[in-house]
Amino acid sequence: MSKFESNVKQVAHPQQAVYDMLSNLNNIERVKDRLPEDKFQNLVFSSDSVSIDMAPVGTITLNIVEREEPKCVKFQAQQSPVPFTLWVQMLPVTDLTSKLKCTIDAELNPFIKAMVSKPLQEALEKMADALALIPYDATETP
């Protein structure tokens, strides 16, 4: 297994709000129009899964396979050319702020790893950046 970790990102929302949003993906559907379009494209949600278009790979579906309130949400790739698991970890900083980090554990042979390590790390950083920008206080929006 090959492990990739994003840098730690600061989030201007409490840990519990971040966890509540990410542990039920229908919440993100409600704020989808407020997300940066350059970071998220063609998102389709259910409470336990999200599908994302990722060029040149195509559509990848991630299903929530584990929730550890309020610290972590673990996803497993379902439609992906490479099997992988994604963790989004959240930690409190203050009562009103938190930080998060994304980690991918992927089954990569040495040849594939050499080709995809840099793009995968960049994609993970973009994902963490985008997750840090979600308006987590908007879970009450209709």
mmCIF file with all atom_site columns, C-alpha atoms in Angstrom:
data_model
loop_
_atom_site.group_PDB
_atom_site.id
_atom_site.type_symbol
_atom_site.label_atom_id
_atom_site.label_alt_id
_atom_site.label_comp_id
_atom_site.label_asym_id
_atom_site.label_entity_id
_atom_site.label_seq_id
_atom_site.pdbx_PDB_ins_code
_atom_site.Cartn_x
_atom_site.Cartn_y
_atom_site.Cartn_z
_atom_site.occupancy
_atom_site.B_iso_or_equiv
_atom_site.pdbx_formal_charge
_atom_site.auth_seq_id
_atom_site.auth_comp_id
_atom_site.auth_asym_id
_atom_site.auth_atom_id
_atom_site.pdbx_PDB_model_num
ATOM 1   C CA . MET A 1 1   ? 0.000   0.000  0.000   1.00 0.00 ? 1   MET A CA 1
ATOM 2   C CA . SER A 1 2   ? 1.125   3.534  -0.748  1.00 0.00 ? 2   SER A CA 1
ATOM 3   C CA . LYS A 1 3   ? 0.146   6.330  1.606   1.00 0.00 ? 3   LYS A CA 1
ATOM 4   C CA . PHE A 1 4   ? -0.339  9.966  0.621   1.00 0.00 ? 4   PHE A CA 1
ATOM 5   C CA . GLU A 1 5   ? -1.181  12.756 3.074   1.00 0.00 ? 5   GLU A CA 1
ATOM 6   C CA . SER A 1 6   ? -2.287  16.312 2.487   1.00 0.00 ? 6   SER A CA 1
ATOM 7   C CA . ASN A 1 7   ? -0.920  19.210 4.455   1.00 0.00 ? 7   ASN A CA 1
ATOM 8   C CA . VAL A 1 8   ? -2.991  20.166 7.485   1.00 0.00 ? 8   VAL A CA 1
ATOM 9   C CA . LYS A 1 9   ? -5.628  22.748 6.521   1.00 0.00 ? 9   LYS A CA 1
ATOM 10  C CA . GLN A 1 10  ? -7.171  25.325 8.842   1.00 0.00 ? 10  GLN A CA 1
ATOM 11  C CA . VAL A 1 11  ? -10.978 25.414 8.864   1.00 0.00 ? 11  VAL A CA 1
ATOM 12  C CA . ALA A 1 12  ? -12.953 28.397 10.143  1.00 0.00 ? 12  ALA A CA 1
ATOM 13  C CA . HIS A 1 13  ? -15.601 26.135 11.690  1.00 0.00 ? 13  HIS A CA 1
ATOM 14  C CA . PRO A 1 14  ? -15.796 23.885 14.768  1.00 0.00 ? 14  PRO A CA 1
ATOM 15  C CA . GLN A 1 15  ? -14.739 20.245 14.543  1.00 0.00 ? 15  GLN A CA 1
ATOM 16  C CA . GLN A 1 16  ? -18.288 18.976 15.182  1.00 0.00 ? 16  GLN A CA 1
ATOM 17  C CA . ALA A 1 17  ? -19.723 21.093 12.334  1.00 0.00 ? 17  ALA A CA 1
ATOM 18  C CA . VAL A 1 18  ? -17.113 19.717 9.932   1.00 0.00 ? 18  VAL A CA 1
ATOM 19  C CA . TYR A 1 19  ? -17.809 16.155 11.044  1.00 0.00 ? 19  TYR A CA 1
ATOM 20  C CA . ASP A 1 20  ? -21.592 16.623 10.840  1.00 0.00 ? 20  ASP A CA 1
ATOM 21  C CA . MET A 1 21  ? -21.315 17.891 7.262   1.00 0.00 ? 21  MET A CA 1
ATOM 22  C CA . LEU A 1 22  ? -18.902 15.244 6.007   1.00 0.00 ? 22  LEU A CA 1
ATOM 23  C CA . SER A 1 23  ? -20.485 12.277 7.761   1.00 0.00 ? 23  SER A CA 1
ATOM 24  C CA . ASN A 1 24  ? -23.788 12.820 5.909   1.00 0.00 ? 24  ASN A CA 1
ATOM 25  C CA . LEU A 1 25  ? -22.989 13.828 2.367   1.00 0.00 ? 25  LEU A CA 1
ATOM 26  C CA . ASN A 1 26  ? -26.550 15.041 1.717   1.00 0.00 ? 26  ASN A CA 1
ATOM 27  C CA . ASN A 1 27  ? -25.470 18.088 3.726   1.00 0.00 ? 27  ASN A CA 1
ATOM 28  C CA . ILE A 1 28  ? -22.917 18.976 1.056   1.00 0.00 ? 28  ILE A CA 1
ATOM 29  C CA . GLU A 1 29  ? -25.625 18.701 -1.614  1.00 0.00 ? 29  GLU A CA 1
ATOM 30  C CA . ARG A 1 30  ? -27.385 21.593 0.154   1.00 0.00 ? 30  ARG A CA 1
ATOM 31  C CA . VAL A 1 31  ? -24.338 23.872 -0.173  1.00 0.00 ? 31  VAL A CA 1
ATOM 32  C CA . LYS A 1 32  ? -23.129 22.575 -3.546  1.00 0.00 ? 32  LYS A CA 1
ATOM 33  C CA . ASP A 1 33  ? -23.902 25.879 -5.289  1.00 0.00 ? 33  ASP A CA 1
ATOM 34  C CA . ARG A 1 34  ? -21.589 27.673 -2.842  1.00 0.00 ? 34  ARG A CA 1
ATOM 35  C CA . LEU A 1 35  ? -18.597 25.410 -3.540  1.00 0.00 ? 35  LEU A CA 1
ATOM 36  C CA . PRO A 1 36  ? -15.761 26.552 -5.828  1.00 0.00 ? 36  PRO A CA 1
ATOM 37  C CA . GLU A 1 37  ? -16.622 25.201 -9.292  1.00 0.00 ? 37  GLU A CA 1
ATOM 38  C CA . ASP A 1 38  ? -12.950 24.839 -10.233 1.00 0.00 ? 38  ASP A CA 1
ATOM 39  C CA . LYS A 1 39  ? -12.443 22.357 -7.383  1.00 0.00 ? 39  LYS A CA 1
ATOM 40  C CA . PHE A 1 40  ? -15.647 20.271 -7.607  1.00 0.00 ? 40  PHE A CA 1
ATOM 41  C CA . GLN A 1 41  ? -17.203 19.169 -10.897 1.00 0.00 ? 41  GLN A CA 1
ATOM 42  C CA . ASN A 1 42  ? -20.289 17.053 -11.585 1.00 0.00 ? 42  ASN A CA 1
ATOM 43  C CA . LEU A 1 43  ? -20.836 15.988 -7.989  1.00 0.00 ? 43  LEU A CA 1
ATOM 44  C CA . VAL A 1 44  ? -23.606 13.510 -7.213  1.00 0.00 ? 44  VAL A CA 1
ATOM 45  C CA . PHE A 1 45  ? -24.439 12.800 -3.560  1.00 0.00 ? 45  PHE A CA 1
ATOM 46  C CA . SER A 1 46  ? -26.329 10.428 -1.336  1.00 0.00 ? 46  SER A CA 1
ATOM 47  C CA . SER A 1 47  ? -26.050 10.283 2.448   1.00 0.00 ? 47  SER A CA 1
ATOM 48  C CA . ASP A 1 48  ? -23.221 7.727  2.207   1.00 0.00 ? 48  ASP A CA 1
ATOM 49  C CA . SER A 1 49  ? -21.581 8.320  -1.168  1.00 0.00 ? 49  SER A CA 1
ATOM 50  C CA . VAL A 1 50  ? -20.264 10.928 -3.558  1.00 0.00 ? 50  VAL A CA 1
ATOM 51  C CA . SER A 1 51  ? -19.388 10.608 -7.235  1.00 0.00 ? 51  SER A CA 1
ATOM 52  C CA . ILE A 1 52  ? -16.884 13.006 -8.748  1.00 0.00 ? 52  ILE A CA 1
ATOM 53  C CA . ASP A 1 53  ? -15.687 13.464 -12.342 1.00 0.00 ? 53  ASP A CA 1
ATOM 54  C CA . MET A 1 54  ? -11.904 13.365 -12.405 1.00 0.00 ? 54  MET A CA 1
ATOM 55  C CA . ALA A 1 55  ? -10.210 13.779 -15.771 1.00 0.00 ? 55  ALA A CA 1
ATOM 56  C CA . PRO A 1 56  ? -8.683  11.730 -17.304 1.00 0.00 ? 56  PRO A CA 1
ATOM 57  C CA . VAL A 1 57  ? -9.810  8.855  -15.035 1.00 0.00 ? 57  VAL A CA 1
ATOM 58  C CA . GLY A 1 58  ? -13.549 9.437  -15.306 1.00 0.00 ? 58  GLY A CA 1
ATOM 59  C CA . THR A 1 59  ? -16.138 9.212  -12.557 1.00 0.00 ? 59  THR A CA 1
ATOM 60  C CA . ILE A 1 60  ? -15.006 7.908  -9.181  1.00 0.00 ? 60  ILE A CA 1
ATOM 61  C CA . THR A 1 61  ? -17.499 6.954  -6.486  1.00 0.00 ? 61  THR A CA 1
ATOM 62  C CA . LEU A 1 62  ? -16.534 7.093  -2.818  1.00 0.00 ? 62  LEU A CA 1
ATOM 63  C CA . ASN A 1 63  ? -18.666 5.375  -0.196  1.00 0.00 ? 63  ASN A CA 1
ATOM 64  C CA . ILE A 1 64  ? -18.458 6.110  3.513   1.00 0.00 ? 64  ILE A CA 1
ATOM 65  C CA . VAL A 1 65  ? -17.330 2.906  5.216   1.00 0.00 ? 65  VAL A CA 1
ATOM 66  C CA . GLU A 1 66  ? -16.584 4.218  8.704   1.00 0.00 ? 66  GLU A CA 1
ATOM 67  C CA . ARG A 1 67  ? -17.480 7.187  10.902  1.00 0.00 ? 67  ARG A CA 1
ATOM 68  C CA . GLU A 1 68  ? -15.629 8.066  14.097  1.00 0.00 ? 68  GLU A CA 1
ATOM 69  C CA . GLU A 1 69  ? -17.451 11.053 15.583  1.00 0.00 ? 69  GLU A CA 1
ATOM 70  C CA . PRO A 1 70  ? -16.226 13.800 15.636  1.00 0.00 ? 70  PRO A CA 1
ATOM 71  C CA . LYS A 1 71  ? -12.736 12.885 14.376  1.00 0.00 ? 71  LYS A CA 1
ATOM 72  C CA . CYS A 1 72  ? -12.793 10.970 11.110  1.00 0.00 ? 72  CYS A CA 1
ATOM 73  C CA . VAL A 1 73  ? -14.804 9.889  8.097   1.00 0.00 ? 73  VAL A CA 1
ATOM 74  C CA . LYS A 1 74  ? -13.386 7.019  6.039   1.00 0.00 ? 74  LYS A CA 1
ATOM 75  C CA . PHE A 1 75  ? -14.275 6.444  2.382   1.00 0.00 ? 75  PHE A CA 1
ATOM 76  C CA . GLN A 1 76  ? -13.654 3.478  0.072   1.00 0.00 ? 76  GLN A CA 1
ATOM 77  C CA . ALA A 1 77  ? -13.372 3.940  -3.695  1.00 0.00 ? 77  ALA A CA 1
ATOM 78  C CA . GLN A 1 78  ? -15.955 1.913  -5.608  1.00 0.00 ? 78  GLN A CA 1
ATOM 79  C CA . GLN A 1 79  ? -15.441 2.984  -9.194  1.00 0.00 ? 79  GLN A CA 1
ATOM 80  C CA . SER A 1 80  ? -11.750 3.611  -9.563  1.00 0.00 ? 80  SER A CA 1
ATOM 81  C CA . PRO A 1 81  ? -8.999  2.156  -11.731 1.00 0.00 ? 81  PRO A CA 1
ATOM 82  C CA . VAL A 1 82  ? -6.901  1.893  -8.544  1.00 0.00 ? 82  VAL A CA 1
ATOM 83  C CA . PRO A 1 83  ? -8.380  0.613  -5.256  1.00 0.00 ? 83  PRO A CA 1
ATOM 84  C CA . PHE A 1 84  ? -7.949  3.182  -2.484  1.00 0.00 ? 84  PHE A CA 1
ATOM 85  C CA . THR A 1 85  ? -9.227  4.349  0.865   1.00 0.00 ? 85  THR A CA 1
ATOM 86  C CA . LEU A 1 86  ? -9.569  8.019  1.825   1.00 0.00 ? 86  LEU A CA 1
ATOM 87  C CA . TRP A 1 87  ? -9.670  9.373  5.364   1.00 0.00 ? 87  TRP A CA 1
ATOM 88  C CA . VAL A 1 88  ? -10.705 12.903 6.276   1.00 0.00 ? 88  VAL A CA 1
ATOM 89  C CA . GLN A 1 89  ? -9.497  13.606 9.794   1.00 0.00 ? 89  GLN A CA 1
ATOM 90  C CA . MET A 1 90  ? -10.655 16.596 11.840  1.00 0.00 ? 90  MET A CA 1
ATOM 91  C CA . LEU A 1 91  ? -9.195  18.028 15.033  1.00 0.00 ? 91  LEU A CA 1
ATOM 92  C CA . PRO A 1 92  ? -10.338 20.975 17.137  1.00 0.00 ? 92  PRO A CA 1
ATOM 93  C CA . VAL A 1 93  ? -8.155  24.059 17.370  1.00 0.00 ? 93  VAL A CA 1
ATOM 94  C CA . THR A 1 94  ? -10.537 26.282 19.357  1.00 0.00 ? 94  THR A CA 1
ATOM 95  C CA . ASP A 1 95  ? -14.261 26.111 20.074  1.00 0.00 ? 95  ASP A CA 1
ATOM 96  C CA . LEU A 1 96  ? -14.870 27.881 16.753  1.00 0.00 ? 96  LEU A CA 1
ATOM 97  C CA . THR A 1 97  ? -12.098 26.522 14.506  1.00 0.00 ? 97  THR A CA 1
ATOM 98  C CA . SER A 1 98  ? -10.582 23.214 13.542  1.00 0.00 ? 98  SER A CA 1
ATOM 99  C CA . LYS A 1 99  ? -8.088  21.670 11.180  1.00 0.00 ? 99  LYS A CA 1
ATOM 100 C CA . LEU A 1 100 ? -8.331  18.786 8.752   1.00 0.00 ? 100 LEU A CA 1
ATOM 101 C CA . LYS A 1 101 ? -6.081  16.447 6.848   1.00 0.00 ? 101 LYS A CA 1
ATOM 102 C CA . CYS A 1 102 ? -6.816  14.002 4.038   1.00 0.00 ? 102 CYS A CA 1
ATOM 103 C CA . THR A 1 103 ? -4.997  10.691 3.655   1.00 0.00 ? 103 THR A CA 1
ATOM 104 C CA . ILE A 1 104 ? -5.149  8.202  0.796   1.00 0.00 ? 104 ILE A CA 1
ATOM 105 C CA . ASP A 1 105 ? -3.983  4.621  1.067   1.00 0.00 ? 105 ASP A CA 1
ATOM 106 C CA . ALA A 1 106 ? -3.803  3.101  -2.425  1.00 0.00 ? 106 ALA A CA 1
ATOM 107 C CA . GLU A 1 107 ? -2.808  -0.248 -3.881  1.00 0.00 ? 107 GLU A CA 1
ATOM 108 C CA . LEU A 1 108 ? -0.131  0.816  -6.353  1.00 0.00 ? 108 LEU A CA 1
ATOM 109 C CA . ASN A 1 109 ? 2.500   -1.362 -7.961  1.00 0.00 ? 109 ASN A CA 1
ATOM 110 C CA . PRO A 1 110 ? 5.942   0.306  -8.253  1.00 0.00 ? 110 PRO A CA 1
ATOM 111 C CA . PHE A 1 111 ? 5.492   1.178  -11.940 1.00 0.00 ? 111 PHE A CA 1
ATOM 112 C CA . ILE A 1 112 ? 2.090   2.820  -11.434 1.00 0.00 ? 112 ILE A CA 1
ATOM 113 C CA . LYS A 1 113 ? 3.287   4.534  -8.245  1.00 0.00 ? 113 LYS A CA 1
ATOM 114 C CA . ALA A 1 114 ? 6.085   6.257  -10.142 1.00 0.00 ? 114 ALA A CA 1
ATOM 115 C CA . MET A 1 115 ? 3.566   7.570  -12.676 1.00 0.00 ? 115 MET A CA 1
ATOM 116 C CA . VAL A 1 116 ? 0.746   8.655  -10.383 1.00 0.00 ? 116 VAL A CA 1
ATOM 117 C CA . SER A 1 117 ? 2.426   9.783  -7.141  1.00 0.00 ? 117 SER A CA 1
ATOM 118 C CA . LYS A 1 118 ? 2.774   13.446 -8.076  1.00 0.00 ? 118 LYS A CA 1
ATOM 119 C CA . PRO A 1 119 ? -0.714  13.859 -9.647  1.00 0.00 ? 119 PRO A CA 1
ATOM 120 C CA . LEU A 1 120 ? -2.303  11.937 -6.772  1.00 0.00 ? 120 LEU A CA 1
ATOM 121 C CA . GLN A 1 121 ? -0.568  14.123 -4.175  1.00 0.00 ? 121 GLN A CA 1
ATOM 122 C CA . GLU A 1 122 ? -1.656  17.257 -6.038  1.00 0.00 ? 122 GLU A CA 1
ATOM 123 C CA . ALA A 1 123 ? -5.254  16.019 -6.237  1.00 0.00 ? 123 ALA A CA 1
ATOM 124 C CA . LEU A 1 124 ? -5.223  15.228 -2.517  1.00 0.00 ? 124 LEU A CA 1
ATOM 125 C CA . GLU A 1 125 ? -3.994  18.758 -1.721  1.00 0.00 ? 125 GLU A CA 1
ATOM 126 C CA . LYS A 1 126 ? -6.722  20.273 -3.911  1.00 0.00 ? 126 LYS A CA 1
ATOM 127 C CA . MET A 1 127 ? -9.323  18.129 -2.170  1.00 0.00 ? 127 MET A CA 1
ATOM 128 C CA . ALA A 1 128 ? -8.110  19.212 1.267   1.00 0.00 ? 128 ALA A CA 1
ATOM 129 C CA . ASP A 1 129 ? -8.067  22.862 0.154   1.00 0.00 ? 129 ASP A CA 1
ATOM 130 C CA . ALA A 1 130 ? -11.628 22.544 -1.135  1.00 0.00 ? 130 ALA A CA 1
ATOM 131 C CA . LEU A 1 131 ? -12.839 20.804 2.033   1.00 0.00 ? 131 LEU A CA 1
ATOM 132 C CA . ALA A 1 132 ? -11.349 23.639 4.083   1.00 0.00 ? 132 ALA A CA 1
ATOM 133 C CA . LEU A 1 133 ? -13.499 26.117 2.101   1.00 0.00 ? 133 LEU A CA 1
ATOM 134 C CA . ILE A 1 134 ? -16.891 24.433 2.542   1.00 0.00 ? 134 ILE A CA 1
ATOM 135 C CA . PRO A 1 135 ? -19.380 26.622 4.448   1.00 0.00 ? 135 PRO A CA 1
ATOM 136 C CA . TYR A 1 136 ? -19.858 24.108 7.275   1.00 0.00 ? 136 TYR A CA 1
ATOM 137 C CA . ASP A 1 137 ? -22.166 26.437 9.163   1.00 0.00 ? 137 ASP A CA 1
ATOM 138 C CA . ALA A 1 138 ? -24.714 26.106 6.337   1.00 0.00 ? 138 ALA A CA 1
ATOM 139 C CA . THR A 1 139 ? -26.057 22.682 7.338   1.00 0.00 ? 139 THR A CA 1
ATOM 140 C CA . GLU A 1 140 ? -29.347 24.325 8.276   1.00 0.00 ? 140 GLU A CA 1
ATOM 141 C CA . THR A 1 141 ? -29.967 25.731 4.774   1.00 0.00 ? 141 THR A CA 1
ATOM 142 C CA . PRO A 1 142 ? -32.960 24.286 2.931   1.00 0.00 ? 142 PRO A CA 1
#
